[in-house]
CSV table of C-alpha atoms in Angstrom, one decimal:
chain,number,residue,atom,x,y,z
A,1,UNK,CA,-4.3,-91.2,-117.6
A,2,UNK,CA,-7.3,-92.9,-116.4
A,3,UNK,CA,-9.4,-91.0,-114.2
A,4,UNK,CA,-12.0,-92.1,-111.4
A,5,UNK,CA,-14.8,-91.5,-113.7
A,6,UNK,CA,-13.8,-93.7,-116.4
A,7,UNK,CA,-13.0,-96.4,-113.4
A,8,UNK,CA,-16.4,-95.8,-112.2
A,9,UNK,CA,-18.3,-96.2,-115.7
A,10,UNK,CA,-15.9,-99.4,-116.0
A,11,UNK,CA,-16.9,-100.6,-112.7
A,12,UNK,CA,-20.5,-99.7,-113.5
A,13,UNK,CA,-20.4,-102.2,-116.9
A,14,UNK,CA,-18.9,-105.0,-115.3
A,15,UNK,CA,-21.7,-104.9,-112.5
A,16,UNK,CA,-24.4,-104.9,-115.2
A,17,UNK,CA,-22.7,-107.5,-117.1
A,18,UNK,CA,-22.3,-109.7,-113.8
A,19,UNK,CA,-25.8,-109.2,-113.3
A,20,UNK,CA,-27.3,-110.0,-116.1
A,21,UNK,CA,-25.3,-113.4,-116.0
A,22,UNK,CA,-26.6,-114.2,-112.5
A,23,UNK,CA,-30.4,-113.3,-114.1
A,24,UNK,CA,-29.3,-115.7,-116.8
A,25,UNK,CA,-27.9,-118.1,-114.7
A,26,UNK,CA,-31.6,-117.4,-112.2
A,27,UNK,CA,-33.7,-118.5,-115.2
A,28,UNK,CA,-31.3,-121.6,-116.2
A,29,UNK,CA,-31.7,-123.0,-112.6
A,30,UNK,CA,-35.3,-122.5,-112.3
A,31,UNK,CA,-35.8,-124.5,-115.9
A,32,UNK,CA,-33.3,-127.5,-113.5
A,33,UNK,CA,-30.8,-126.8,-116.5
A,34,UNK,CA,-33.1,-127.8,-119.3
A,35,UNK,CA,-33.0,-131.6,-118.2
A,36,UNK,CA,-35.6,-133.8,-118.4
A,37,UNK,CA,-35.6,-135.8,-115.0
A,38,UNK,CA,-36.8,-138.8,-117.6
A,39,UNK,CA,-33.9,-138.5,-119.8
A,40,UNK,CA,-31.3,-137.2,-117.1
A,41,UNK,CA,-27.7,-139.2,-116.9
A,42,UNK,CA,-24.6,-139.1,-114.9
A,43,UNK,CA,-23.2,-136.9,-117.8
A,44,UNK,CA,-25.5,-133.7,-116.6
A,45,UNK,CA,-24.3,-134.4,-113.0
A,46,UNK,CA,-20.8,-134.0,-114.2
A,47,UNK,CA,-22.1,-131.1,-116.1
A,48,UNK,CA,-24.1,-130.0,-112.7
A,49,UNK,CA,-20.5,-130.3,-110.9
A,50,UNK,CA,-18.6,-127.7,-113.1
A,51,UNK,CA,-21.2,-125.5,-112.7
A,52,UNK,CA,-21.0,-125.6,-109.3
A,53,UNK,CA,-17.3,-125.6,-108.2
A,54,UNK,CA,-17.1,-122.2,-110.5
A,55,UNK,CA,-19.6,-121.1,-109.0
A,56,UNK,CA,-17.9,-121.8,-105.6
A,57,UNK,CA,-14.5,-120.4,-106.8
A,58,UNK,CA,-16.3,-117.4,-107.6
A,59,UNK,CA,-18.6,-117.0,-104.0
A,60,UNK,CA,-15.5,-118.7,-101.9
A,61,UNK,CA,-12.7,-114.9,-104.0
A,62,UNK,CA,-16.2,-112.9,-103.4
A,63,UNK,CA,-16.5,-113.7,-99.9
A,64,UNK,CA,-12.9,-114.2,-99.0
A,65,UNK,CA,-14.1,-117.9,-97.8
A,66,UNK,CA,-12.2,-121.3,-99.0
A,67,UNK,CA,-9.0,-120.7,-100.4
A,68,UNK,CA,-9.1,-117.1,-100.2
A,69,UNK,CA,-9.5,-116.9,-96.9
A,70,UNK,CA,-7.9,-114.4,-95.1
């Protein structure tokens, strides 16, 4: 049987883990997604556009916004 505390050190893991992705994910923004404005093309927008509908699945089930509305 698992027990609160194991729930809680699970819990705790996955927090750390979904932190240091957001730090990761922090640092990739601020270096604009290691693109070079000079050599930049419509396939890093596409790229861009993944990024960011995941990302807005993720905030919209966080928040209970969008399609998860309540």
């Amino acid at each position: 049987m698992q027990t609160n505390e194991q729930a809680l050190d699970a819990f705790i893991a996955r927090k750390v883990r979904i932190d240091e992705m957001l730090t990761r994910l922090q640092a990739l923004s601020d270096d604009h997604f290691y693109t070079n404005p000079d050599t930049l093309h419509w396939g890093h927008v596409g790229n861009l556009g993944h990024i960011e509908t995941q990302l807005q699945q993720i905030v919209d089930f966080a928040f209970q916004e969008g399609e998860h509305a309540n």
